[in-house]
Short mmCIF file of N, CA and C in Angstrom, two decimals:
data_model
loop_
_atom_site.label_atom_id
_atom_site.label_comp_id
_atom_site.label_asym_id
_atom_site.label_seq_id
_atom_site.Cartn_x
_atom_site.Cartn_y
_atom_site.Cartn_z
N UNK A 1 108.42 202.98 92.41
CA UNK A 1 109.81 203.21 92.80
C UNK A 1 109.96 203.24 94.33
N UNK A 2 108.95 203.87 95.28
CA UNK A 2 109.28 203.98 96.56
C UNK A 2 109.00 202.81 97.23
N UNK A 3 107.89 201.90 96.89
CA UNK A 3 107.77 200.44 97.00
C UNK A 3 109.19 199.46 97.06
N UNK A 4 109.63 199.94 95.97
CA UNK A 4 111.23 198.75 95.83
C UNK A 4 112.28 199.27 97.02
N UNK A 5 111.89 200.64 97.45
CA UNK A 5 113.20 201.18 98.68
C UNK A 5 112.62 200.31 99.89
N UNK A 6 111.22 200.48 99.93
CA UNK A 6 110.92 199.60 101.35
C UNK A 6 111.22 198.08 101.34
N UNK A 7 111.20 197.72 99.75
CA UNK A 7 111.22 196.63 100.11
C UNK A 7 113.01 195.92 100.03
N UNK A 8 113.46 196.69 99.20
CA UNK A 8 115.35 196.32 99.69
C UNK A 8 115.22 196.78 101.55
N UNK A 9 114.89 197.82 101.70
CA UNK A 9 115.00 198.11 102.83
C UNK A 9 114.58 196.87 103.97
N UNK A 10 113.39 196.30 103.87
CA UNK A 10 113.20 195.31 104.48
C UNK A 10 113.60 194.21 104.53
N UNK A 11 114.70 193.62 103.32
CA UNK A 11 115.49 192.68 102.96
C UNK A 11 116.13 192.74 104.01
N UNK A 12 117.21 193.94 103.91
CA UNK A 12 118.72 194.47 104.69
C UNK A 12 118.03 193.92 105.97
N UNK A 13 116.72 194.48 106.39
CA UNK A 13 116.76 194.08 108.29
C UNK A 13 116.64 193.13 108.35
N UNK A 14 115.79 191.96 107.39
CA UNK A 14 115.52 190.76 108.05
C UNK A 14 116.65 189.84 107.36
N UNK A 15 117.38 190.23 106.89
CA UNK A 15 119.03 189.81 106.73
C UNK A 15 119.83 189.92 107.38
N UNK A 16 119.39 191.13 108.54
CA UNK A 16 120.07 191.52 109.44
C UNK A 16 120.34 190.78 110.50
N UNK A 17 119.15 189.75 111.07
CA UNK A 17 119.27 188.95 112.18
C UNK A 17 120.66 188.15 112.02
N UNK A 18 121.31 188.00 110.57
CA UNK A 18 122.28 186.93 110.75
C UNK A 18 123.28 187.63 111.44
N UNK A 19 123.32 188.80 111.64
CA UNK A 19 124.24 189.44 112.39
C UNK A 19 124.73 188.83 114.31
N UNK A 20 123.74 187.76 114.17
CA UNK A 20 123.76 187.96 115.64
C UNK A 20 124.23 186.18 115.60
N UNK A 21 124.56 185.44 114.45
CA UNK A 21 125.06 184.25 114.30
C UNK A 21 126.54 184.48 115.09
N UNK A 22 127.16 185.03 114.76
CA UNK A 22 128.74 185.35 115.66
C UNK A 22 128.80 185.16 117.13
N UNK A 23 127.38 185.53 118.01
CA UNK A 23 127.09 186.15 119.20
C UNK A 23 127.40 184.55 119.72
N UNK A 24 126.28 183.62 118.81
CA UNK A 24 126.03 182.79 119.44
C UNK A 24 127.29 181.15 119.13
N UNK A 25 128.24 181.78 118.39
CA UNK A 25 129.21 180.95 118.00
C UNK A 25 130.34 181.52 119.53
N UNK A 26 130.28 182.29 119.43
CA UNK A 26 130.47 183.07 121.25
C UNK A 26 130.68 182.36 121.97
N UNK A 27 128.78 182.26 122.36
CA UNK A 27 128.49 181.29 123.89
C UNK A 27 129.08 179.83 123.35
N UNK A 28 129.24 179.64 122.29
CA UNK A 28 129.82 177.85 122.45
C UNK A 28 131.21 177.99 122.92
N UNK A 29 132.24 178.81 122.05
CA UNK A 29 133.60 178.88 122.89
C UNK A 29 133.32 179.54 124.41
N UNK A 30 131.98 179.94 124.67
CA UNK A 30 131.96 180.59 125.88
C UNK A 30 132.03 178.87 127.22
N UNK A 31 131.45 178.28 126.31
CA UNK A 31 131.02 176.41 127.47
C UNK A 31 132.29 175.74 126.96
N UNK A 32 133.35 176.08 125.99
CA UNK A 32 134.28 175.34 125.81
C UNK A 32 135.56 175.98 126.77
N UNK A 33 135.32 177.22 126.98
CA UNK A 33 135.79 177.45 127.92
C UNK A 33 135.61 177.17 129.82
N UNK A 34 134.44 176.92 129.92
CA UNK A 34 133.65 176.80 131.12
C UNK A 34 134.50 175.61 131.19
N UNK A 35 133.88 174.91 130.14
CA UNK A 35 134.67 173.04 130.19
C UNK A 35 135.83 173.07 130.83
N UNK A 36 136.59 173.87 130.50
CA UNK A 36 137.94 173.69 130.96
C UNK A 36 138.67 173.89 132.03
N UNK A 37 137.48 174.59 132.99
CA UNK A 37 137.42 175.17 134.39
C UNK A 37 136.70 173.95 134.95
N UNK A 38 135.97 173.86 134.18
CA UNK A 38 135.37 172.72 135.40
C UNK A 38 135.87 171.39 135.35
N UNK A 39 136.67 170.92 133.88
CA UNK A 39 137.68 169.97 134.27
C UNK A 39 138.84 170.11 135.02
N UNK A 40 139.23 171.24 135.18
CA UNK A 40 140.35 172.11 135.97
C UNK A 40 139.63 171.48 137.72
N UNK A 41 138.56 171.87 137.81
CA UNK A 41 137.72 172.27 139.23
C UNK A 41 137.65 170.97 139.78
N UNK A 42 137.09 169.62 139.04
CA UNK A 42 137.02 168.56 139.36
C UNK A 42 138.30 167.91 139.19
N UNK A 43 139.35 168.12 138.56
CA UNK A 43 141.09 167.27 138.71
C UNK A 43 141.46 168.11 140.11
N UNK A 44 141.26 169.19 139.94
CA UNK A 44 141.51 169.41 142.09
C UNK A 44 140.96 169.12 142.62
N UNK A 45 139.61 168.80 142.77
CA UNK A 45 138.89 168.06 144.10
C UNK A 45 139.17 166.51 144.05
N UNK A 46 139.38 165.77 142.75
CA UNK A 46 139.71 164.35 142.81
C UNK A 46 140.98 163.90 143.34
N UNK A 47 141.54 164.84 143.18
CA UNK A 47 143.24 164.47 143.77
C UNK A 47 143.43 165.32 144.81
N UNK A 48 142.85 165.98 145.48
CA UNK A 48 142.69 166.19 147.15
C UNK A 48 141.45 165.45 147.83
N UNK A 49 140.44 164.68 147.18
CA UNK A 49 139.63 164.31 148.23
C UNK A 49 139.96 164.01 149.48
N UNK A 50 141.38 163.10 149.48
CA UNK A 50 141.40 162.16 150.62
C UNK A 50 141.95 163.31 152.13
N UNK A 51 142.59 163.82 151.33
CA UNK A 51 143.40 165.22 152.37
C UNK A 51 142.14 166.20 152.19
N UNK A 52 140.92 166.66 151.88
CA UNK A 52 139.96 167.47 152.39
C UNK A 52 139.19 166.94 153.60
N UNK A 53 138.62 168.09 153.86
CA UNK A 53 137.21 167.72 154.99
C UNK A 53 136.24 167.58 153.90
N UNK A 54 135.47 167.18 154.68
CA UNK A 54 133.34 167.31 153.93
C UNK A 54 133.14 168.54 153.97
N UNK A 55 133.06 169.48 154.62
CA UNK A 55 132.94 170.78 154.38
C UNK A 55 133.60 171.52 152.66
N UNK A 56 134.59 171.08 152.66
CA UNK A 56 135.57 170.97 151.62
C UNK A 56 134.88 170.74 150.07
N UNK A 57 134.94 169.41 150.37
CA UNK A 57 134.12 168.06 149.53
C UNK A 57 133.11 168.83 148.80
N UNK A 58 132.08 169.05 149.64
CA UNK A 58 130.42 170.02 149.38
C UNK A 58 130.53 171.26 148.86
N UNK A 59 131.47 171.86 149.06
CA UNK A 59 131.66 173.42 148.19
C UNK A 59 132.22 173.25 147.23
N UNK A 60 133.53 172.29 146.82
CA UNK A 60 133.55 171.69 145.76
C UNK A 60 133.05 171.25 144.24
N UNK A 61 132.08 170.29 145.15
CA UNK A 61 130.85 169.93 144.53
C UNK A 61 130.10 170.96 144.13
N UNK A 62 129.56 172.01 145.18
CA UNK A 62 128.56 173.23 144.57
C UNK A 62 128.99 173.73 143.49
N UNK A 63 130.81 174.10 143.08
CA UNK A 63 130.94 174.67 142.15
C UNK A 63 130.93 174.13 141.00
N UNK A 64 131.13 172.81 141.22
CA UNK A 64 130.57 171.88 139.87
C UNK A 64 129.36 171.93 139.85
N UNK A 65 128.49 172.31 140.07
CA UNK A 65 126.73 171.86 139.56
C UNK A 65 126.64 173.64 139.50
N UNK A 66 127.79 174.70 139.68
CA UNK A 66 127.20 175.99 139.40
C UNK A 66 127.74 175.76 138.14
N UNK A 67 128.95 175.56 137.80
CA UNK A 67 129.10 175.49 136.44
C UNK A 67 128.74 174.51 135.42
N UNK A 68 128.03 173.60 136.05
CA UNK A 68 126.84 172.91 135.06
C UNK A 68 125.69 173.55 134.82
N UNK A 69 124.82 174.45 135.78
CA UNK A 69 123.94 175.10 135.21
C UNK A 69 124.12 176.22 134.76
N UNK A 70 125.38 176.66 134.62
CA UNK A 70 125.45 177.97 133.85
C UNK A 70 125.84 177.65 132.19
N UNK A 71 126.80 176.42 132.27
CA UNK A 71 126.72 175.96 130.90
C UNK A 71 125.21 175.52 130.68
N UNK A 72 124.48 174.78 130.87
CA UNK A 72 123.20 174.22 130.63
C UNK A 72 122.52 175.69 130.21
N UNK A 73 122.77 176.85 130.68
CA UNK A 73 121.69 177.64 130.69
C UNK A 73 122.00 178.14 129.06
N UNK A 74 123.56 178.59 129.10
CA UNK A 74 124.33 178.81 127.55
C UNK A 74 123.58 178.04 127.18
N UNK A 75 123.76 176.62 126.84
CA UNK A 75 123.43 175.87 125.77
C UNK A 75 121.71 176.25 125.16
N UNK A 76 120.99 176.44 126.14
CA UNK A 76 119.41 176.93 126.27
C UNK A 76 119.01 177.95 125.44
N UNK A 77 120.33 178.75 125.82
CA UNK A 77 120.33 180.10 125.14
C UNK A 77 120.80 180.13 123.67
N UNK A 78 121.57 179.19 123.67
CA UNK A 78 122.11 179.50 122.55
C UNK A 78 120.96 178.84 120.63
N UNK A 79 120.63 177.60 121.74
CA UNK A 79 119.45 176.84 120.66
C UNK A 79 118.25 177.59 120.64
N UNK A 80 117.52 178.31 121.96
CA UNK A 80 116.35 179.31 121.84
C UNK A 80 116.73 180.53 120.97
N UNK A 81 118.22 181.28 121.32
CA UNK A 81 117.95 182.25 120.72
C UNK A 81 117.97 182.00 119.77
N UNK A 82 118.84 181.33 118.98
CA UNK A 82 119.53 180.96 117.76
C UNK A 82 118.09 180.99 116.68
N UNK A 83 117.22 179.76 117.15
CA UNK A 83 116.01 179.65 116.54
C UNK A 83 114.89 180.97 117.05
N UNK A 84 114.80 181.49 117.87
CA UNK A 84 114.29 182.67 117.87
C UNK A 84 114.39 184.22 116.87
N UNK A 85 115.70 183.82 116.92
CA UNK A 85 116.18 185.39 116.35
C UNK A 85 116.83 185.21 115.05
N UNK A 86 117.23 184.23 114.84
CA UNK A 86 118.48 183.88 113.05
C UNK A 86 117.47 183.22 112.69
N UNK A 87 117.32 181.71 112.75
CA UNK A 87 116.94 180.68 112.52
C UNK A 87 116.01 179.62 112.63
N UNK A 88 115.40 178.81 112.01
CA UNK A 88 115.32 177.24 112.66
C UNK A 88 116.68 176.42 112.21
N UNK A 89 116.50 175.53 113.25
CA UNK A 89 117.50 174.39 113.34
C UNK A 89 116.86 173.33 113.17
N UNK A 90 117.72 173.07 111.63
CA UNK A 90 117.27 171.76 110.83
C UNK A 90 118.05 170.47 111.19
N UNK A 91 117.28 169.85 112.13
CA UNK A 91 118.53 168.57 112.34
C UNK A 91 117.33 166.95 111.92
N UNK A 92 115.98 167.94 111.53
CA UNK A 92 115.45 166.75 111.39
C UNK A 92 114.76 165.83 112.52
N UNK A 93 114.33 164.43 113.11
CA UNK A 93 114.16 163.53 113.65
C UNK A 93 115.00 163.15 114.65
N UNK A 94 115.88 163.93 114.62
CA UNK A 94 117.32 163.09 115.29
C UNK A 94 116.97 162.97 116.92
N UNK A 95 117.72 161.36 116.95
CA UNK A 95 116.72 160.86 118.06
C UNK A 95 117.30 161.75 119.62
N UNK A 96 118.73 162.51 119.27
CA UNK A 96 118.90 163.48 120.80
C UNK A 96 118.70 164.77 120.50
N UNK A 97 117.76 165.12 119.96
CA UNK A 97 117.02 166.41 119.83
C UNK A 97 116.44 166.41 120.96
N UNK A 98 116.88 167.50 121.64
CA UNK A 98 116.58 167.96 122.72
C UNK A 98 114.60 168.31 123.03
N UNK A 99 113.76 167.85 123.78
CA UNK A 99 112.30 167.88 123.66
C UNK A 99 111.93 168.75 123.33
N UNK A 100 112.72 170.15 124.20
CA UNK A 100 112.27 171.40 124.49
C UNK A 100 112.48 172.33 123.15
N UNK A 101 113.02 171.46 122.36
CA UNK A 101 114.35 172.70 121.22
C UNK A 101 113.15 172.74 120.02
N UNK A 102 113.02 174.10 120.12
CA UNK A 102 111.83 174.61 118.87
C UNK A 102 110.39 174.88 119.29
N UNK A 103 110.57 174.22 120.52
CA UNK A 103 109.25 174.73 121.43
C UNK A 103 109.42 175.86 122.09
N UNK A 104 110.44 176.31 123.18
CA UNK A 104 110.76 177.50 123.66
C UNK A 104 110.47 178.76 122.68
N UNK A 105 109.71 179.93 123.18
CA UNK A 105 109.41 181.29 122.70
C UNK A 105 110.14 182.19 123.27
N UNK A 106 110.08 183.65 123.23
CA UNK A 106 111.05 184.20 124.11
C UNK A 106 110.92 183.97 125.40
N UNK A 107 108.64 184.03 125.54
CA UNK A 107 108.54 184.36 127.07
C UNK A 107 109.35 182.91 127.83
N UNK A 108 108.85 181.90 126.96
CA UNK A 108 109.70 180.89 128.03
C UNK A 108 110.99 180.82 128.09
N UNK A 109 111.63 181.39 127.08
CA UNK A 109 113.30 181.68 127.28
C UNK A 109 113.58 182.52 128.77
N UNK A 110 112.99 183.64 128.24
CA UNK A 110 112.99 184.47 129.43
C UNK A 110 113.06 183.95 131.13
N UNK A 111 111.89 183.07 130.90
CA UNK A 111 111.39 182.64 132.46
C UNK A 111 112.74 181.35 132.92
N UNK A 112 113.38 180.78 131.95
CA UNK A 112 114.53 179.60 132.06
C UNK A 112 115.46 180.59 132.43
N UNK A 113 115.92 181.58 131.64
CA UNK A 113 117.20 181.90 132.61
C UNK A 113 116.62 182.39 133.44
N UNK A 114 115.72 182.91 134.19
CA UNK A 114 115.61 183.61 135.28
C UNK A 114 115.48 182.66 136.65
N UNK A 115 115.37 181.90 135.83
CA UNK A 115 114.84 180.48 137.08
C UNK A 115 116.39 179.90 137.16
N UNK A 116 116.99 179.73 136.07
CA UNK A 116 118.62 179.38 136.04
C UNK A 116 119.16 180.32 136.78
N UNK A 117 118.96 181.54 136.72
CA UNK A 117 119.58 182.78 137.99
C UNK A 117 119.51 182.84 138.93
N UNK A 118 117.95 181.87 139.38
CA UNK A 118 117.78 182.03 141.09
C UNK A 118 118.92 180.90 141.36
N UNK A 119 118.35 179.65 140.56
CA UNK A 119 119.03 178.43 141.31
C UNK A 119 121.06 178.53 141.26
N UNK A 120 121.17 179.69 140.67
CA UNK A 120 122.67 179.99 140.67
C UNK A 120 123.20 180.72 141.40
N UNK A 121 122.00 181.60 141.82
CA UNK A 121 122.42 182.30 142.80
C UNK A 121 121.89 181.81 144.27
N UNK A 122 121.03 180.79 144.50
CA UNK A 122 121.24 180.07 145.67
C UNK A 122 121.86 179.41 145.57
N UNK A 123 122.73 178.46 144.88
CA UNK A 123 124.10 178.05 145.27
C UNK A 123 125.02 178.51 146.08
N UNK A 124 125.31 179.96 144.75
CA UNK A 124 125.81 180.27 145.70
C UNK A 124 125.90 180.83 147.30
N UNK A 125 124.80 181.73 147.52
CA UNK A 125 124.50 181.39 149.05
C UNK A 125 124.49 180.66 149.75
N UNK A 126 124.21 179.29 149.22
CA UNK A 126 124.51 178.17 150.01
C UNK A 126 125.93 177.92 150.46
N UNK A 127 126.83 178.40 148.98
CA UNK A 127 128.10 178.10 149.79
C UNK A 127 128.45 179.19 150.73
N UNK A 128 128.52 180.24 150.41
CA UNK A 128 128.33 181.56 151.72
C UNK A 128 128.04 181.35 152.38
N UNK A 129 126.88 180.42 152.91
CA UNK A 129 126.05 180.38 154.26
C UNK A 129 126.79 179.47 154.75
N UNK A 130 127.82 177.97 154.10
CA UNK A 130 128.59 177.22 154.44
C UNK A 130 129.97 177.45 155.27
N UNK A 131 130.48 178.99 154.56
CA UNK A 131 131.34 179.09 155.08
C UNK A 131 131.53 180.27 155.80
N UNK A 132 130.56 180.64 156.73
CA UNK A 132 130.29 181.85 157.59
C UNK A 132 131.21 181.05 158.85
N UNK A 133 132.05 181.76 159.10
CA UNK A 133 133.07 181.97 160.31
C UNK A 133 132.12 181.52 161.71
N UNK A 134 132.54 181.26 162.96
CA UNK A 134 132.12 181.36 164.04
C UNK A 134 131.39 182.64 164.66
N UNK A 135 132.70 183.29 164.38
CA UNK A 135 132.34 184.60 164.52
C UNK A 135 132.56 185.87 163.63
N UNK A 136 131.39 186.26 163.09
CA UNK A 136 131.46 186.99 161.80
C UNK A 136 131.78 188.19 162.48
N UNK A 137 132.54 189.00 161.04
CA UNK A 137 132.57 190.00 161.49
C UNK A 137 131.29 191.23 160.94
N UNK A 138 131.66 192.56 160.85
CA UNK A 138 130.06 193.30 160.88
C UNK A 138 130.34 193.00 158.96
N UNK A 139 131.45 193.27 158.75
CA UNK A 139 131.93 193.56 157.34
C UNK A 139 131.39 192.25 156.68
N UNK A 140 131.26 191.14 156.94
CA UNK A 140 130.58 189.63 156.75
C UNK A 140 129.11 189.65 157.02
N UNK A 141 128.87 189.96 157.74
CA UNK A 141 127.26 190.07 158.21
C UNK A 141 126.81 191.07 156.98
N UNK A 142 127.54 192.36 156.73
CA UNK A 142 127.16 192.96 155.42
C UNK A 142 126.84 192.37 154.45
N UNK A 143 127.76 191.49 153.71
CA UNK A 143 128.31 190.86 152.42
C UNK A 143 127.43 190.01 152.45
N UNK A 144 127.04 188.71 153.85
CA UNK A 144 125.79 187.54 153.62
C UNK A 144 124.29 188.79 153.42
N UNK A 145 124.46 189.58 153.69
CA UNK A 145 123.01 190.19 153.78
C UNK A 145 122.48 190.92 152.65
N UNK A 146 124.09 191.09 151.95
CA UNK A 146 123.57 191.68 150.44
C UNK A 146 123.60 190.69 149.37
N UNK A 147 124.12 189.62 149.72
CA UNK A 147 123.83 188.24 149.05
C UNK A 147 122.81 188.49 149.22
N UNK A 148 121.71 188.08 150.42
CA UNK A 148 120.76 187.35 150.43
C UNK A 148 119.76 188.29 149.93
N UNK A 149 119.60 189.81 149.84
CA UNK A 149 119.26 190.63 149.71
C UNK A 149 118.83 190.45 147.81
N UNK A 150 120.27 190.21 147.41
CA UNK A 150 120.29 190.33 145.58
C UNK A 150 119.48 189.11 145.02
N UNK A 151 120.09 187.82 146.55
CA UNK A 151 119.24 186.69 145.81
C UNK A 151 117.59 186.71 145.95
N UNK A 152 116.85 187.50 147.37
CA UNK A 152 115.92 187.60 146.82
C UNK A 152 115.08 188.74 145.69
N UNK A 153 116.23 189.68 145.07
CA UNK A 153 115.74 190.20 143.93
C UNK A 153 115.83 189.68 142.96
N UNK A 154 116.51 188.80 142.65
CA UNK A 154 116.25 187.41 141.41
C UNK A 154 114.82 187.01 141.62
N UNK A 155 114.72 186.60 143.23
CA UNK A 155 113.48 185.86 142.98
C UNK A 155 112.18 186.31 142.79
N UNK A 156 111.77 187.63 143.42
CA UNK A 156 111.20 188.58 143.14
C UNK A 156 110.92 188.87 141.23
N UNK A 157 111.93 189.13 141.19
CA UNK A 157 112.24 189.37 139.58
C UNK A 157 111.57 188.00 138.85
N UNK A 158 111.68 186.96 139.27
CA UNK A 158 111.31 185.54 138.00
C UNK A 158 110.16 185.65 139.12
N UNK A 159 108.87 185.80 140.18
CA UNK A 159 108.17 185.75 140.25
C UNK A 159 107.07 186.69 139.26
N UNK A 160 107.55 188.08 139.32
CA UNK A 160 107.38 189.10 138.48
C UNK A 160 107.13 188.98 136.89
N UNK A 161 108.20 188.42 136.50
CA UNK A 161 108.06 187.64 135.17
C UNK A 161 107.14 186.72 134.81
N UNK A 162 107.13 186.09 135.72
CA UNK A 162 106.33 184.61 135.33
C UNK A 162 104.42 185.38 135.54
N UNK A 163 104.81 186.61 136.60
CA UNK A 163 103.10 186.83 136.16
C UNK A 163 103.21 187.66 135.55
N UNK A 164 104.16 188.78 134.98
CA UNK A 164 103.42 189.48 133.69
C UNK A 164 103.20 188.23 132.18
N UNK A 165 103.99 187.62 132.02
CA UNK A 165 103.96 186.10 131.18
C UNK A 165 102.24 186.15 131.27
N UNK A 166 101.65 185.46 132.58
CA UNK A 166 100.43 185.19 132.79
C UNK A 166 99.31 186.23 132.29
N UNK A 167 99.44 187.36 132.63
CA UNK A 167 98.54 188.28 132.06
C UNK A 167 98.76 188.42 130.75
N UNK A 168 100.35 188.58 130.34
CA UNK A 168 99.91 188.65 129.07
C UNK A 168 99.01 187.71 127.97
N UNK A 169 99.55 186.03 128.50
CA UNK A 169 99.02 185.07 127.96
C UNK A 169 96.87 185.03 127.50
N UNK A 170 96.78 185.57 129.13
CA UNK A 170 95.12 185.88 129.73
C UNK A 170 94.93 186.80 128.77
N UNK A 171 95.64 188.32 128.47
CA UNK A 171 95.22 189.30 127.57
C UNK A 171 94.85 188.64 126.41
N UNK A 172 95.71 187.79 125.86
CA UNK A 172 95.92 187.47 124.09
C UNK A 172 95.08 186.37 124.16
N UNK A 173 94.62 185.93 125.25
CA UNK A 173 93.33 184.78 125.21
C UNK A 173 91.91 185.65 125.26
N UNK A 174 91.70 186.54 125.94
CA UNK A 174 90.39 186.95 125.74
C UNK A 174 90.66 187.95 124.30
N UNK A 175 91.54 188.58 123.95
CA UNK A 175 91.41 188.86 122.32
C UNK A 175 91.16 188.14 121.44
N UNK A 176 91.62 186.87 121.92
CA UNK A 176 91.55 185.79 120.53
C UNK A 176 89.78 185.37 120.51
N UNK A 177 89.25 185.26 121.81
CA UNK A 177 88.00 184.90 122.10
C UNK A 177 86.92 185.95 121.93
N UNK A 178 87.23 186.91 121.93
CA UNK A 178 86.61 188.08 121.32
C UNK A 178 86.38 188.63 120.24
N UNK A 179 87.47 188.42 119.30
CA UNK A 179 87.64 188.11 117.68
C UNK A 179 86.88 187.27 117.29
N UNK A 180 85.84 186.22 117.29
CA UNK A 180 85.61 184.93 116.78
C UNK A 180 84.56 185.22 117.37
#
């Protein structure tokens, strides 16, 4: 009798992951929304090019390739977690199956957005650093310095990652070699 409670019991949790199917139906209206900003973002820069500067032009542009890698990163997220945590995704052979899709684990989930975080957040510094005044004021000199400050705790952070990743990998290799 106490056998059958653990084992309904263990049903319910690992039934439970579908709970998190909603999350990721989410992030897709989350890039169908993005879409619509960044078709928004690019119909204003196409129909002001000629009346902008290059200065203009290039920050422009940055915000289109920030909101390409933040959708790109969704989409990452959404096929890793999806198959991580609910599912596999049965699509079969299909010849635009993405290389990476079913190979990613958490740790390499993990290490993609974090690497998607730096390169999003040097963007944006880049455009900050683009549009620093002649003469800054102290209140500006603040704001670039806690940019640059946060962006190198991203990087810090995905260096950090990428070597606990490594040790752990090294740990579970000399266990496996020690076992045998």
């Amino acid at each position: 009798m106490n056998g059958q409670k653990y084992v309904l019991l263990e049903k319910i949790i690992f039934n439970g992951r579908w709970l998190l199917a909603p999350f990721f139906v989410g992030l897709i209206i989350g890039i169908s929304l993005l879409l619509v900003k960044f078709c928004q973002k690019l119909t204003h820069l196409a129909i002001g090019v000629l009346k902008s500067n290059e200065h203009d032009v290039i920050i422009g542009i940055l915000s289109l390739i920030d909101m390409t890698l933040i959708g790109s990163l969704m989409v990452m997220i959404i096929f890793s977690g999806y198959e991580i945590f609910v599912s596999k995704i049965n699509i079969g052979h299909h010849e635009d199956k993405p290389n990476w899709m079913g190979k990613v684990n958490y740790s390499g989930l993990k290490l993609r957005v974090i690497g998607a975080i730096v390169a999003i957040s040097a963007i944006e510094l880049l455009r900050t650093f683009l549009d620093i005044p002649l003469e800054p004021t102290e209140a500006n000199i603040a704001t670039y310095s806690w940019k640059l400050y946060i962006h190198l705790g991203f990087v810090v952070s995905g260096v950090l990652l990428a070597y606990m990743d490594r040790i752990g990998i090294e740990d579970q290799g000399a266990k496996d070699s020690s076992a045998t």
